[in-house]
Amino acid sequence: MTDVWGDSAAKRRCFKVREQRQNAAHRVSYKRFRRRIIRRGSGEAPVASTPVAAGWRCGSGFESDPVCQRLELDSPPRHVGTTHSALQGNLEETALAAGASHRGAVTPLKTLRSHSAEGKPDSENDPKPGWVWRAGAQAGSDERTGHLPFDLLDEAPVGVQGKLVRRLAAPSLLDDYYTNLLDCSCSGITALALGPCVYLWDSEASTLVASLGPTPPAGPHSVSSLRWSPDGRLLCVGTRRGEIQVQLWDVEQKRRVRCLPSHLSVVTALSWKQQLLSSGSALGHILHLDVRAPPAPVGAGVQEEGVCSLQWSPGGERLASGSPDGLLSIWDGDVAGPRSHQPVCSMRQPSAVKAVGWCPWQRKLLATGGGWKDGALRVWDSQTGTCVTSVHTDSQICSLRWAERKEWLVTAHGLPHHQVALWDFPSLDTSHRLTGSNLPVM
């Protein structure tokens, strides 16, 4: 019996050793298999310059405020050869934000972007298109409608001081809630992005001044945001083509001043604080650039979610940023200070924080507009993070402005009413409504 059990034990030990060897071989084979899958799958990874955040960064935020007419944003082609450099761009943007916010140190963009996947400088592998200034008379009409930009469609008197309201043509206007394609300067020049170009309209003379556009032509909707400087001399244009750059234009001299390096994802929002330009991206990065200094950012911050709005307070003490997921963040005005990389306070609302505006006579207050699922106009105390007052508008709020002389809040609406509403402050009673549009009002 002893010998029999001894033989059985020996056999069991033999089988156990053999099984361990097979398991070890299996683990090695699986590791090799996994490495090969990862290498092959890297060619299909999300490109960092897609117009919306990658799936693991965006989550359900972009679904929180649907618009029925919203169009699909254009994504650059995903070529296998450029995937690595695009992913590296996302890392560069993260490194930029981390480097600029860490003790005020800034990592030069040239250092971060020294070589691409092929081992050559990026400037050799990725030539960037140039932008040109064209006179207003060179603007062509839209093939579908036959209208020129800002053509007069009709006009009618309204109840606000009995003035005429003119309806102007905006062919090829991108119907996207999360873009910022319209802005008016302090000198009355309106900038509007239509297709790949930006058109400048003199509201006093009712003439088309000029258009700015890429050459060779870029995608049909390459402009994602624009903003005038406080003095009305510089127009900043953020695009979504390849490496996103912030372009500054001197309108009086009719020339491009400089191209500032910015995000490697789409530039979703822009805001000025004197000579400091702040820009936000769909990946949640906020960069601060001094237009008079070298191109490296002077400060940076990272929001938990993507950025769809940016607004400096009138005195520059605070910066407000909004996200598609309803996050409103308040940042300290010292962009290079120790608290610059984290918001001072954060608030939540049920839908996207796209419309944001600071009160010019009570500087701690700011107003936000809710999206399609919410439609509420709220006024917040930025110091305590509490909602002071609110009113439901029953419509998507695309943008808002404060009218200081009348102490009004002016809101522009999308679905379903497509109107402009004037609200008395602080009661938030409706003063006037301007109707007649069948598309969202910007």
PDB file of C-alpha atoms in Angstrom, residues 220-330:
ATOM      1  CA  PRO A 220     -16.672  73.557 -44.086  1.00  0.00           C
ATOM      2  CA  HIS A 221     -16.853  74.517 -40.393  1.00  0.00           C
ATOM      3  CA  SER A 222     -13.241  75.034 -39.304  1.00  0.00           C
ATOM      4  CA  VAL A 223     -13.940  77.986 -36.964  1.00  0.00           C
ATOM      5  CA  SER A 224     -15.129  77.019 -33.488  1.00  0.00           C
ATOM      6  CA  SER A 225     -14.956  80.294 -31.530  1.00  0.00           C
ATOM      7  CA  LEU A 226     -14.064  83.966 -31.885  1.00  0.00           C
ATOM      8  CA  ARG A 227     -13.774  86.995 -29.607  1.00  0.00           C
ATOM      9  CA  TRP A 228     -12.893  90.696 -29.937  1.00  0.00           C
ATOM     10  CA  SER A 229     -10.328  92.286 -27.642  1.00  0.00           C
ATOM     11  CA  PRO A 230     -11.659  94.933 -25.200  1.00  0.00           C
ATOM     12  CA  ASP A 231     -10.342  97.805 -27.344  1.00  0.00           C
ATOM     13  CA  GLY A 232     -11.865  96.355 -30.540  1.00  0.00           C
ATOM     14  CA  ARG A 233      -8.554  96.242 -32.437  1.00  0.00           C
ATOM     15  CA  LEU A 234      -7.751  92.542 -32.235  1.00  0.00           C
ATOM     16  CA  LEU A 235      -9.985  89.690 -33.316  1.00  0.00           C
ATOM     17  CA  CYS A 236      -9.120  86.273 -31.946  1.00  0.00           C
ATOM     18  CA  VAL A 237     -10.218  83.229 -33.954  1.00  0.00           C
ATOM     19  CA  GLY A 238     -10.059  79.689 -32.593  1.00  0.00           C
ATOM     20  CA  THR A 239     -10.246  76.823 -35.070  1.00  0.00           C
ATOM     21  CA  ARG A 240     -10.555  73.051 -35.013  1.00  0.00           C
ATOM     22  CA  ARG A 241      -8.231  72.142 -37.902  1.00  0.00           C
ATOM     23  CA  GLY A 242      -5.309  69.906 -36.924  1.00  0.00           C
ATOM     24  CA  GLU A 243      -3.244  71.692 -34.308  1.00  0.00           C
ATOM     25  CA  ILE A 244      -5.698  74.248 -33.015  1.00  0.00           C
ATOM     26  CA  GLN A 245      -4.234  77.734 -32.964  1.00  0.00           C
ATOM     27  CA  VAL A 246      -5.510  81.036 -31.696  1.00  0.00           C
ATOM     28  CA  GLN A 247      -5.134  83.619 -34.433  1.00  0.00           C
ATOM     29  CA  LEU A 248      -4.968  87.336 -33.686  1.00  0.00           C
ATOM     30  CA  TRP A 249      -5.930  89.870 -36.331  1.00  0.00           C
ATOM     31  CA  ASP A 250      -5.276  93.606 -36.277  1.00  0.00           C
ATOM     32  CA  VAL A 251      -8.417  94.841 -38.019  1.00  0.00           C
ATOM     33  CA  GLU A 252      -7.176  98.415 -38.509  1.00  0.00           C
ATOM     34  CA  GLN A 253      -3.955  97.262 -40.198  1.00  0.00           C
ATOM     35  CA  LYS A 254      -5.755  94.398 -41.989  1.00  0.00           C
ATOM     36  CA  ARG A 255      -3.107  91.853 -41.139  1.00  0.00           C
ATOM     37  CA  ARG A 256      -2.568  88.870 -38.904  1.00  0.00           C
ATOM     38  CA  VAL A 257      -0.507  89.852 -35.895  1.00  0.00           C
ATOM     39  CA  ARG A 258       0.552  86.385 -34.779  1.00  0.00           C
ATOM     40  CA  CYS A 259      -0.535  82.792 -34.291  1.00  0.00           C
ATOM     41  CA  LEU A 260      -0.476  81.704 -30.691  1.00  0.00           C
ATOM     42  CA  PRO A 261      -0.024  78.028 -29.813  1.00  0.00           C
ATOM     43  CA  SER A 262      -3.094  76.738 -28.100  1.00  0.00           C
ATOM     44  CA  HIS A 263      -4.905  73.457 -27.523  1.00  0.00           C
ATOM     45  CA  LEU A 264      -4.578  70.236 -29.457  1.00  0.00           C
ATOM     46  CA  SER A 265      -8.329  69.770 -29.116  1.00  0.00           C
ATOM     47  CA  VAL A 266     -11.004  72.129 -30.388  1.00  0.00           C
ATOM     48  CA  VAL A 267     -10.938  75.701 -29.002  1.00  0.00           C
ATOM     49  CA  THR A 268     -14.440  75.998 -27.573  1.00  0.00           C
ATOM     50  CA  ALA A 269     -14.341  79.364 -25.771  1.00  0.00           C
ATOM     51  CA  LEU A 270     -12.255  82.550 -25.582  1.00  0.00           C
ATOM     52  CA  SER A 271     -12.165  85.508 -23.201  1.00  0.00           C
ATOM     53  CA  TRP A 272      -9.963  88.592 -22.745  1.00  0.00           C
ATOM     54  CA  LYS A 273      -8.584  90.257 -19.632  1.00  0.00           C
ATOM     55  CA  GLN A 274      -6.826  93.341 -21.008  1.00  0.00           C
ATOM     56  CA  GLN A 275      -3.823  91.829 -22.873  1.00  0.00           C
ATOM     57  CA  LEU A 276      -4.337  88.368 -21.387  1.00  0.00           C
ATOM     58  CA  LEU A 277      -6.167  85.913 -23.612  1.00  0.00           C
ATOM     59  CA  SER A 278      -7.772  82.852 -22.019  1.00  0.00           C
ATOM     60  CA  SER A 279      -8.912  79.897 -24.084  1.00  0.00           C
ATOM     61  CA  GLY A 280     -10.733  76.694 -23.182  1.00  0.00           C
ATOM     62  CA  SER A 281     -10.826  73.334 -24.913  1.00  0.00           C
ATOM     63  CA  ALA A 282     -13.257  70.442 -25.235  1.00  0.00           C
ATOM     64  CA  LEU A 283     -10.909  68.367 -23.053  1.00  0.00           C
ATOM     65  CA  GLY A 284     -11.266  70.791 -20.127  1.00  0.00           C
ATOM     66  CA  HIS A 285      -7.934  72.630 -20.407  1.00  0.00           C
ATOM     67  CA  ILE A 286      -7.772  76.401 -19.874  1.00  0.00           C
ATOM     68  CA  LEU A 287      -4.660  78.244 -21.091  1.00  0.00           C
ATOM     69  CA  HIS A 288      -3.752  81.890 -20.424  1.00  0.00           C
ATOM     70  CA  LEU A 289      -1.547  83.640 -22.977  1.00  0.00           C
ATOM     71  CA  ASP A 290      -0.117  87.161 -22.912  1.00  0.00           C
ATOM     72  CA  VAL A 291      -0.333  88.433 -26.488  1.00  0.00           C
ATOM     73  CA  ARG A 292       2.682  90.722 -25.922  1.00  0.00           C
ATOM     74  CA  ALA A 293       4.953  87.961 -24.569  1.00  0.00           C
ATOM     75  CA  PRO A 294       6.558  84.820 -26.063  1.00  0.00           C
ATOM     76  CA  PRO A 295       4.027  82.183 -27.082  1.00  0.00           C
ATOM     77  CA  ALA A 296       4.384  79.986 -23.977  1.00  0.00           C
ATOM     78  CA  PRO A 297       1.360  80.205 -21.646  1.00  0.00           C
ATOM     79  CA  VAL A 298       1.689  82.277 -18.486  1.00  0.00           C
ATOM     80  CA  GLY A 299      -0.838  80.144 -16.615  1.00  0.00           C
ATOM     81  CA  ALA A 300      -3.175  77.206 -16.983  1.00  0.00           C
ATOM     82  CA  GLY A 301      -5.909  75.237 -15.286  1.00  0.00           C
ATOM     83  CA  VAL A 302      -7.783  72.003 -15.847  1.00  0.00           C
ATOM     84  CA  GLN A 303     -11.530  71.692 -15.409  1.00  0.00           C
ATOM     85  CA  GLU A 304     -13.044  68.347 -14.496  1.00  0.00           C
ATOM     86  CA  GLU A 305     -15.161  68.423 -17.663  1.00  0.00           C
ATOM     87  CA  GLY A 306     -14.960  70.042 -21.082  1.00  0.00           C
ATOM     88  CA  VAL A 307     -15.165  73.824 -21.429  1.00  0.00           C
ATOM     89  CA  CYS A 308     -18.001  75.361 -23.455  1.00  0.00           C
ATOM     90  CA  SER A 309     -17.942  78.937 -22.028  1.00  0.00           C
ATOM     91  CA  LEU A 310     -15.382  81.365 -20.565  1.00  0.00           C
ATOM     92  CA  GLN A 311     -15.984  84.836 -19.163  1.00  0.00           C
ATOM     93  CA  TRP A 312     -13.726  87.203 -17.228  1.00  0.00           C
ATOM     94  CA  SER A 313     -15.414  89.460 -14.672  1.00  0.00           C
ATOM     95  CA  PRO A 314     -15.436  93.209 -15.521  1.00  0.00           C
ATOM     96  CA  GLY A 315     -12.573  93.976 -13.142  1.00  0.00           C
ATOM     97  CA  GLY A 316     -10.610  90.815 -13.916  1.00  0.00           C
ATOM     98  CA  GLU A 317     -10.876  89.482 -10.362  1.00  0.00           C
ATOM     99  CA  ARG A 318     -12.541  86.212 -11.367  1.00  0.00           C
ATOM    100  CA  LEU A 319     -12.862  83.911 -14.387  1.00  0.00           C
ATOM    101  CA  ALA A 320     -16.006  81.825 -14.916  1.00  0.00           C
ATOM    102  CA  SER A 321     -15.980  78.630 -16.967  1.00  0.00           C
ATOM    103  CA  GLY A 322     -18.900  76.397 -17.871  1.00  0.00           C
ATOM    104  CA  SER A 323     -19.110  72.798 -19.010  1.00  0.00           C
ATOM    105  CA  PRO A 324     -21.607  70.776 -21.093  1.00  0.00           C
ATOM    106  CA  ASP A 325     -22.363  68.717 -17.965  1.00  0.00           C
ATOM    107  CA  GLY A 326     -23.678  71.694 -15.976  1.00  0.00           C
ATOM    108  CA  LEU A 327     -20.505  72.527 -14.008  1.00  0.00           C
ATOM    109  CA  LEU A 328     -19.875  76.240 -13.337  1.00  0.00           C
ATOM    110  CA  SER A 329     -16.366  76.950 -12.023  1.00  0.00           C
ATOM    111  CA  ILE A 330     -14.995  80.219 -10.633  1.00  0.00           C
TER     112      ILE A 330
END
